[in-house]
């Protein structure tokens, strides 16, 4: 193999970065599902469609801000904010029932 064909080395990751990525991987589908369920519990199928549209908008915003779905430089505040938002969606879902 020549030098041009070798894969780029990204360097080692820390345990903290791995834990933040795992937390992000857990919170993304959980928060999205709760958002769609909240819309469904509140307004029926129309609310579920609105929740799915909100989820798609958030995904485009996150990707545009970080240029990746799982950015390499995750911070605890980003994942903590997402955890708080997911907890808020869960609370609103149970209130809507």
mmCIF file of N, CA and C in Angstrom:
data_model
loop_
_atom_site.group_PDB
_atom_site.id
_atom_site.type_symbol
_atom_site.label_atom_id
_atom_site.label_comp_id
_atom_site.label_asym_id
_atom_site.label_seq_id
_atom_site.Cartn_x
_atom_site.Cartn_y
_atom_site.Cartn_z
ATOM 1 N N UNK A 1 0.840 -1.185 0.000
ATOM 2 C CA UNK A 1 0.000 0.000 0.000
ATOM 3 C C UNK A 1 0.880 1.241 0.000
ATOM 4 N N UNK A 2 0.447 2.189 -0.736
ATOM 5 C CA UNK A 2 1.169 3.451 -0.729
ATOM 6 C C UNK A 2 0.630 4.328 0.383
ATOM 7 N N UNK A 3 1.316 5.402 0.619
ATOM 8 C CA UNK A 3 0.923 6.308 1.696
ATOM 9 C C UNK A 3 -0.451 6.914 1.444
ATOM 10 N N UNK A 4 -0.831 7.125 0.191
ATOM 11 C CA UNK A 4 -2.121 7.751 -0.118
ATOM 12 C C UNK A 4 -3.302 6.824 0.178
ATOM 13 N N UNK A 5 -3.089 5.524 0.174
ATOM 14 C CA UNK A 5 -4.184 4.575 0.345
ATOM 15 C C UNK A 5 -4.404 4.162 1.793
ATOM 16 N N UNK A 6 -3.561 4.604 2.707
ATOM 17 C CA UNK A 6 -3.716 4.221 4.109
ATOM 18 C C UNK A 6 -4.860 5.002 4.742
ATOM 19 N N UNK A 7 -5.615 4.371 5.637
ATOM 20 C CA UNK A 7 -6.685 5.109 6.318
ATOM 21 C C UNK A 7 -6.105 6.146 7.268
ATOM 22 N N UNK A 8 -6.840 7.206 7.444
ATOM 23 C CA UNK A 8 -6.390 8.275 8.336
ATOM 24 C C UNK A 8 -6.490 7.812 9.780
ATOM 25 N N UNK A 9 -5.496 8.120 10.553
ATOM 26 C CA UNK A 9 -5.534 7.773 11.979
ATOM 27 C C UNK A 9 -6.207 8.901 12.730
ATOM 28 N N UNK A 10 -7.124 8.543 13.578
ATOM 29 C CA UNK A 10 -7.861 9.549 14.331
ATOM 30 C C UNK A 10 -7.304 9.734 15.724
ATOM 31 N N UNK A 11 -6.481 8.850 16.174
ATOM 32 C CA UNK A 11 -5.920 8.965 17.502
ATOM 33 C C UNK A 11 -6.793 8.258 18.516
ATOM 34 N N UNK A 12 -6.242 7.985 19.660
ATOM 35 C CA UNK A 12 -7.013 7.279 20.682
ATOM 36 C C UNK A 12 -8.079 8.181 21.304
ATOM 37 N N UNK A 13 -9.134 7.564 21.744
ATOM 38 C CA UNK A 13 -10.177 8.300 22.443
ATOM 39 C C UNK A 13 -10.070 7.997 23.932
ATOM 40 N N UNK A 14 -10.638 8.867 24.720
ATOM 41 C CA UNK A 14 -10.632 8.656 26.164
ATOM 42 C C UNK A 14 -11.918 7.958 26.572
ATOM 43 N N UNK A 15 -11.931 7.473 27.780
ATOM 44 C CA UNK A 15 -13.125 6.813 28.311
ATOM 45 C C UNK A 15 -14.270 7.816 28.427
ATOM 46 N N UNK A 16 -13.945 9.060 28.766
ATOM 47 C CA UNK A 16 -14.977 10.082 28.885
ATOM 48 C C UNK A 16 -15.632 10.356 27.532
ATOM 49 N N UNK A 17 -14.839 10.449 26.468
ATOM 50 C CA UNK A 17 -15.407 10.663 25.137
ATOM 51 C C UNK A 17 -16.271 9.484 24.717
ATOM 52 N N UNK A 18 -15.839 8.276 25.041
ATOM 53 C CA UNK A 18 -16.633 7.096 24.707
ATOM 54 C C UNK A 18 -17.943 7.079 25.479
ATOM 55 N N UNK A 19 -17.895 7.467 26.758
ATOM 56 C CA UNK A 19 -19.113 7.492 27.571
ATOM 57 C C UNK A 19 -20.083 8.561 27.056
ATOM 58 N N UNK A 20 -19.568 9.719 26.660
ATOM 59 C CA UNK A 20 -20.430 10.765 26.117
ATOM 60 C C UNK A 20 -21.053 10.329 24.799
ATOM 61 N N UNK A 21 -20.288 9.646 23.953
ATOM 62 C CA UNK A 21 -20.838 9.152 22.689
ATOM 63 C C UNK A 21 -21.908 8.093 22.941
ATOM 64 N N UNK A 22 -21.686 7.228 23.931
ATOM 65 C CA UNK A 22 -22.699 6.221 24.263
ATOM 66 C C UNK A 22 -23.954 6.877 24.815
ATOM 67 N N UNK A 23 -23.789 7.897 25.647
ATOM 68 C CA UNK A 23 -24.944 8.630 26.162
ATOM 69 C C UNK A 23 -25.717 9.326 25.060
ATOM 70 N N UNK A 24 -24.987 9.899 24.113
ATOM 71 C CA UNK A 24 -25.638 10.537 22.972
ATOM 72 C C UNK A 24 -26.384 9.512 22.130
ATOM 73 N N UNK A 25 -25.762 8.347 21.936
ATOM 74 C CA UNK A 25 -26.419 7.279 21.181
ATOM 75 C C UNK A 25 -27.663 6.764 21.871
ATOM 76 N N UNK A 26 -27.723 6.837 23.182
ATOM 77 C CA UNK A 26 -28.909 6.432 23.934
ATOM 78 C C UNK A 26 -29.984 7.510 23.883
ATOM 79 N N UNK A 27 -29.575 8.762 24.027
ATOM 80 C CA UNK A 27 -30.545 9.848 24.151
ATOM 81 C C UNK A 27 -31.185 10.251 22.826
ATOM 82 N N UNK A 28 -30.487 10.095 21.719
ATOM 83 C CA UNK A 28 -31.063 10.506 20.431
ATOM 84 C C UNK A 28 -32.350 9.749 20.094
ATOM 85 N N UNK A 29 -32.348 8.411 20.078
ATOM 86 C CA UNK A 29 -33.606 7.729 19.748
ATOM 87 C C UNK A 29 -34.651 7.824 20.860
ATOM 88 N N UNK A 30 -34.203 7.869 22.121
ATOM 89 C CA UNK A 30 -35.150 7.977 23.232
ATOM 90 C C UNK A 30 -35.882 9.313 23.190
ATOM 91 N N UNK A 31 -35.134 10.388 23.039
ATOM 92 C CA UNK A 31 -35.753 11.714 22.971
ATOM 93 C C UNK A 31 -36.631 11.879 21.751
ATOM 94 N N UNK A 32 -36.178 11.357 20.615
ATOM 95 C CA UNK A 32 -36.992 11.443 19.400
ATOM 96 C C UNK A 32 -38.289 10.666 19.526
ATOM 97 N N UNK A 33 -38.202 9.482 20.086
ATOM 98 C CA UNK A 33 -39.411 8.677 20.285
ATOM 99 C C UNK A 33 -40.381 9.326 21.253
ATOM 100 N N UNK A 34 -39.859 9.905 22.328
ATOM 101 C CA UNK A 34 -40.733 10.595 23.276
ATOM 102 C C UNK A 34 -41.382 11.820 22.653
ATOM 103 N N UNK A 35 -40.658 12.518 21.775
ATOM 104 C CA UNK A 35 -41.236 13.678 21.098
ATOM 105 C C UNK A 35 -42.396 13.262 20.201
ATOM 106 N N UNK A 36 -42.231 12.189 19.460
ATOM 107 C CA UNK A 36 -43.310 11.714 18.583
ATOM 108 C C UNK A 36 -44.479 11.188 19.422
ATOM 109 N N UNK A 37 -44.179 10.460 20.499
ATOM 110 C CA UNK A 37 -45.253 9.969 21.377
ATOM 111 C C UNK A 37 -46.009 11.109 22.046
ATOM 112 N N UNK A 38 -45.290 12.145 22.443
ATOM 113 C CA UNK A 38 -45.934 13.301 23.060
ATOM 114 C C UNK A 38 -46.883 13.955 22.065
ATOM 115 N N UNK A 39 -46.435 14.120 20.821
ATOM 116 C CA UNK A 39 -47.311 14.685 19.803
ATOM 117 C C UNK A 39 -48.533 13.816 19.557
ATOM 118 N N UNK A 40 -48.338 12.481 19.556
ATOM 119 C CA UNK A 40 -49.458 11.576 19.344
ATOM 120 C C UNK A 40 -50.438 11.618 20.515
ATOM 121 N N UNK A 41 -49.922 11.657 21.744
ATOM 122 C CA UNK A 41 -50.804 11.703 22.916
ATOM 123 C C UNK A 41 -51.559 13.020 22.994
ATOM 124 N N UNK A 42 -50.972 14.073 22.468
ATOM 125 C CA UNK A 42 -51.579 15.387 22.582
ATOM 126 C C UNK A 42 -52.568 15.661 21.453
ATOM 127 N N UNK A 43 -52.192 15.358 20.199
ATOM 128 C CA UNK A 43 -53.024 15.717 19.057
ATOM 129 C C UNK A 43 -53.345 14.557 18.125
ATOM 130 N N UNK A 44 -53.044 13.334 18.528
ATOM 131 C CA UNK A 44 -53.325 12.192 17.670
ATOM 132 C C UNK A 44 -52.281 12.073 16.572
ATOM 133 N N UNK A 45 -52.722 11.553 15.415
ATOM 134 C CA UNK A 45 -51.776 11.330 14.313
ATOM 135 C C UNK A 45 -51.184 12.621 13.792
ATOM 136 N N UNK A 46 -51.944 13.695 13.811
ATOM 137 C CA UNK A 46 -51.422 14.991 13.376
ATOM 138 C C UNK A 46 -50.272 15.425 14.280
ATOM 139 N N UNK A 47 -50.414 15.219 15.569
ATOM 140 C CA UNK A 47 -49.347 15.555 16.513
ATOM 141 C C UNK A 47 -48.113 14.687 16.322
ATOM 142 N N UNK A 48 -48.330 13.408 15.972
ATOM 143 C CA UNK A 48 -47.189 12.528 15.705
ATOM 144 C C UNK A 48 -46.419 13.006 14.481
ATOM 145 N N UNK A 49 -47.137 13.487 13.471
ATOM 146 C CA UNK A 49 -46.477 14.014 12.283
ATOM 147 C C UNK A 49 -45.711 15.290 12.624
ATOM 148 N N UNK A 50 -46.305 16.151 13.433
ATOM 149 C CA UNK A 50 -45.614 17.368 13.868
ATOM 150 C C UNK A 50 -44.370 17.008 14.686
ATOM 151 N N UNK A 51 -44.497 16.017 15.573
ATOM 152 C CA UNK A 51 -43.348 15.572 16.360
ATOM 153 C C UNK A 51 -42.245 15.005 15.484
ATOM 154 N N UNK A 52 -42.593 14.240 14.464
ATOM 155 C CA UNK A 52 -41.597 13.695 13.540
ATOM 156 C C UNK A 52 -40.932 14.810 12.746
ATOM 157 N N UNK A 53 -41.702 15.823 12.364
ATOM 158 C CA UNK A 53 -41.113 16.964 11.654
ATOM 159 C C UNK A 53 -40.168 17.738 12.570
ATOM 160 N N UNK A 54 -40.537 17.892 13.832
ATOM 161 C CA UNK A 54 -39.654 18.545 14.793
ATOM 162 C C UNK A 54 -38.382 17.755 15.018
ATOM 163 N N UNK A 55 -38.508 16.433 15.035
ATOM 164 C CA UNK A 55 -37.342 15.574 15.185
ATOM 165 C C UNK A 55 -36.415 15.696 13.978
ATOM 166 N N UNK A 56 -36.970 15.741 12.779
ATOM 167 C CA UNK A 56 -36.157 15.902 11.572
ATOM 168 C C UNK A 56 -35.470 17.267 11.570
ATOM 169 N N UNK A 57 -36.190 18.312 11.963
ATOM 170 C CA UNK A 57 -35.584 19.648 12.036
ATOM 171 C C UNK A 57 -34.431 19.657 13.021
ATOM 172 N N UNK A 58 -34.626 19.044 14.196
ATOM 173 C CA UNK A 58 -33.560 19.010 15.191
ATOM 174 C C UNK A 58 -32.352 18.250 14.661
ATOM 175 N N UNK A 59 -32.573 17.144 13.957
ATOM 176 C CA UNK A 59 -31.461 16.380 13.400
ATOM 177 C C UNK A 59 -30.666 17.188 12.386
ATOM 178 N N UNK A 60 -31.356 17.929 11.514
ATOM 179 C CA UNK A 60 -30.659 18.776 10.549
ATOM 180 C C UNK A 60 -29.898 19.893 11.259
ATOM 181 N N UNK A 61 -30.491 20.469 12.306
ATOM 182 C CA UNK A 61 -29.826 21.532 13.047
ATOM 183 C C UNK A 61 -28.570 21.001 13.732
ATOM 184 N N UNK A 62 -28.673 19.851 14.409
ATOM 185 C CA UNK A 62 -27.536 19.256 15.106
ATOM 186 C C UNK A 62 -26.412 18.934 14.128
ATOM 187 N N UNK A 63 -26.764 18.337 12.985
ATOM 188 C CA UNK A 63 -25.758 17.980 11.991
ATOM 189 C C UNK A 63 -25.103 19.234 11.401
ATOM 190 N N UNK A 64 -25.882 20.263 11.164
ATOM 191 C CA UNK A 64 -25.328 21.500 10.627
ATOM 192 C C UNK A 64 -24.412 22.205 11.614
ATOM 193 N N UNK A 65 -24.729 22.114 12.889
ATOM 194 C CA UNK A 65 -23.916 22.769 13.916
ATOM 195 C C UNK A 65 -22.601 22.038 14.131
ATOM 196 N N UNK A 66 -22.633 20.707 14.147
ATOM 197 C CA UNK A 66 -21.444 19.913 14.486
ATOM 198 C C UNK A 66 -20.775 19.258 13.283
ATOM 199 N N UNK A 67 -21.385 19.315 12.110
ATOM 200 C CA UNK A 67 -20.879 18.688 10.889
ATOM 201 C C UNK A 67 -20.752 17.168 11.011
ATOM 202 N N UNK A 68 -21.426 16.581 11.977
ATOM 203 C CA UNK A 68 -21.455 15.125 12.167
ATOM 204 C C UNK A 68 -22.562 14.817 13.160
ATOM 205 N N UNK A 69 -23.119 13.629 13.061
ATOM 206 C CA UNK A 69 -24.130 13.242 14.032
ATOM 207 C C UNK A 69 -23.489 12.943 15.382
ATOM 208 N N UNK A 70 -22.318 12.309 15.358
ATOM 209 C CA UNK A 70 -21.541 12.051 16.561
ATOM 210 C C UNK A 70 -20.218 12.801 16.447
ATOM 211 N N UNK A 71 -20.156 14.058 16.882
ATOM 212 C CA UNK A 71 -18.919 14.823 16.738
ATOM 213 C C UNK A 71 -17.808 14.270 17.624
ATOM 214 N N UNK A 72 -16.569 14.504 17.212
ATOM 215 C CA UNK A 72 -15.423 13.995 17.962
ATOM 216 C C UNK A 72 -15.185 14.773 19.248
ATOM 217 N N UNK A 73 -15.587 16.012 19.291
ATOM 218 C CA UNK A 73 -15.326 16.852 20.457
ATOM 219 C C UNK A 73 -16.596 17.077 21.285
ATOM 220 N N UNK A 74 -17.223 16.013 21.707
ATOM 221 C CA UNK A 74 -18.415 16.124 22.541
ATOM 222 C C UNK A 74 -18.047 16.695 23.902
ATOM 223 N N UNK A 75 -18.940 17.475 24.434
ATOM 224 C CA UNK A 75 -18.748 18.030 25.765
ATOM 225 C C UNK A 75 -19.891 17.549 26.653
ATOM 226 N N UNK A 76 -19.639 17.524 27.926
ATOM 227 C CA UNK A 76 -20.654 17.068 28.864
ATOM 228 C C UNK A 76 -21.889 17.938 28.862
ATOM 229 N N UNK A 77 -21.719 19.236 28.609
ATOM 230 C CA UNK A 77 -22.859 20.144 28.567
ATOM 231 C C UNK A 77 -23.802 19.854 27.419
ATOM 232 N N UNK A 78 -23.245 19.429 26.292
ATOM 233 C CA UNK A 78 -24.093 19.105 25.149
ATOM 234 C C UNK A 78 -24.949 17.882 25.439
ATOM 235 N N UNK A 79 -24.338 16.848 25.994
ATOM 236 C CA UNK A 79 -25.078 15.625 26.305
ATOM 237 C C UNK A 79 -26.004 15.861 27.489
ATOM 238 N N UNK A 80 -25.564 16.660 28.456
ATOM 239 C CA UNK A 80 -26.429 16.989 29.595
ATOM 240 C C UNK A 80 -27.644 17.793 29.180
ATOM 241 N N UNK A 81 -27.465 18.721 28.250
ATOM 242 C CA UNK A 81 -28.600 19.488 27.738
ATOM 243 C C UNK A 81 -29.581 18.606 27.000
ATOM 244 N N UNK A 82 -29.045 17.656 26.243
ATOM 245 C CA UNK A 82 -29.915 16.713 25.546
ATOM 246 C C UNK A 82 -30.641 15.808 26.539
ATOM 247 N N UNK A 83 -29.976 15.442 27.627
ATOM 248 C CA UNK A 83 -30.627 14.630 28.662
ATOM 249 C C UNK A 83 -31.755 15.413 29.334
ATOM 250 N N UNK A 84 -31.535 16.694 29.592
ATOM 251 C CA UNK A 84 -32.581 17.521 30.193
ATOM 252 C C UNK A 84 -33.762 17.685 29.240
ATOM 253 N N UNK A 85 -33.480 17.873 27.963
ATOM 254 C CA UNK A 85 -34.547 17.996 26.969
ATOM 255 C C UNK A 85 -35.334 16.692 26.842
ATOM 256 N N UNK A 86 -34.641 15.557 26.890
ATOM 257 C CA UNK A 86 -35.314 14.260 26.830
ATOM 258 C C UNK A 86 -36.185 14.047 28.062
ATOM 259 N N UNK A 87 -35.691 14.428 29.232
ATOM 260 C CA UNK A 87 -36.495 14.318 30.453
ATOM 261 C C UNK A 87 -37.732 15.213 30.371
ATOM 262 N N UNK A 88 -37.584 16.391 29.783
ATOM 263 C CA UNK A 88 -38.724 17.295 29.619
ATOM 264 C C UNK A 88 -39.762 16.699 28.669
ATOM 265 N N UNK A 89 -39.301 16.090 27.561
ATOM 266 C CA UNK A 89 -40.236 15.431 26.650
ATOM 267 C C UNK A 89 -40.957 14.284 27.343
ATOM 268 N N UNK A 90 -40.237 13.519 28.160
ATOM 269 C CA UNK A 90 -40.861 12.427 28.913
ATOM 270 C C UNK A 90 -41.898 12.939 29.892
ATOM 271 N N UNK A 91 -41.581 14.029 30.589
ATOM 272 C CA UNK A 91 -42.526 14.619 31.530
ATOM 273 C C UNK A 91 -43.775 15.108 30.812
ATOM 274 N N UNK A 92 -43.595 15.811 29.682
ATOM 275 C CA UNK A 92 -44.739 16.296 28.917
ATOM 276 C C UNK A 92 -45.586 15.142 28.374
ATOM 277 N N UNK A 93 -44.935 14.038 27.999
ATOM 278 C CA UNK A 93 -45.681 12.876 27.503
ATOM 279 C C UNK A 93 -46.579 12.330 28.601
ATOM 280 N N UNK A 94 -46.048 12.156 29.805
ATOM 281 C CA UNK A 94 -46.855 11.597 30.886
ATOM 282 C C UNK A 94 -47.918 12.579 31.372
ATOM 283 N N UNK A 95 -47.681 13.870 31.245
ATOM 284 C CA UNK A 95 -48.715 14.857 31.575
ATOM 285 C C UNK A 95 -49.843 14.801 30.540
ATOM 286 N N UNK A 96 -49.471 14.575 29.262
ATOM 287 C CA UNK A 96 -50.469 14.560 28.177
ATOM 288 C C UNK A 96 -51.379 13.341 28.258
ATOM 289 N N UNK A 97 -50.924 12.279 28.952
ATOM 290 C CA UNK A 97 -51.778 11.109 29.070
ATOM 291 C C UNK A 97 -52.932 11.442 29.945
#
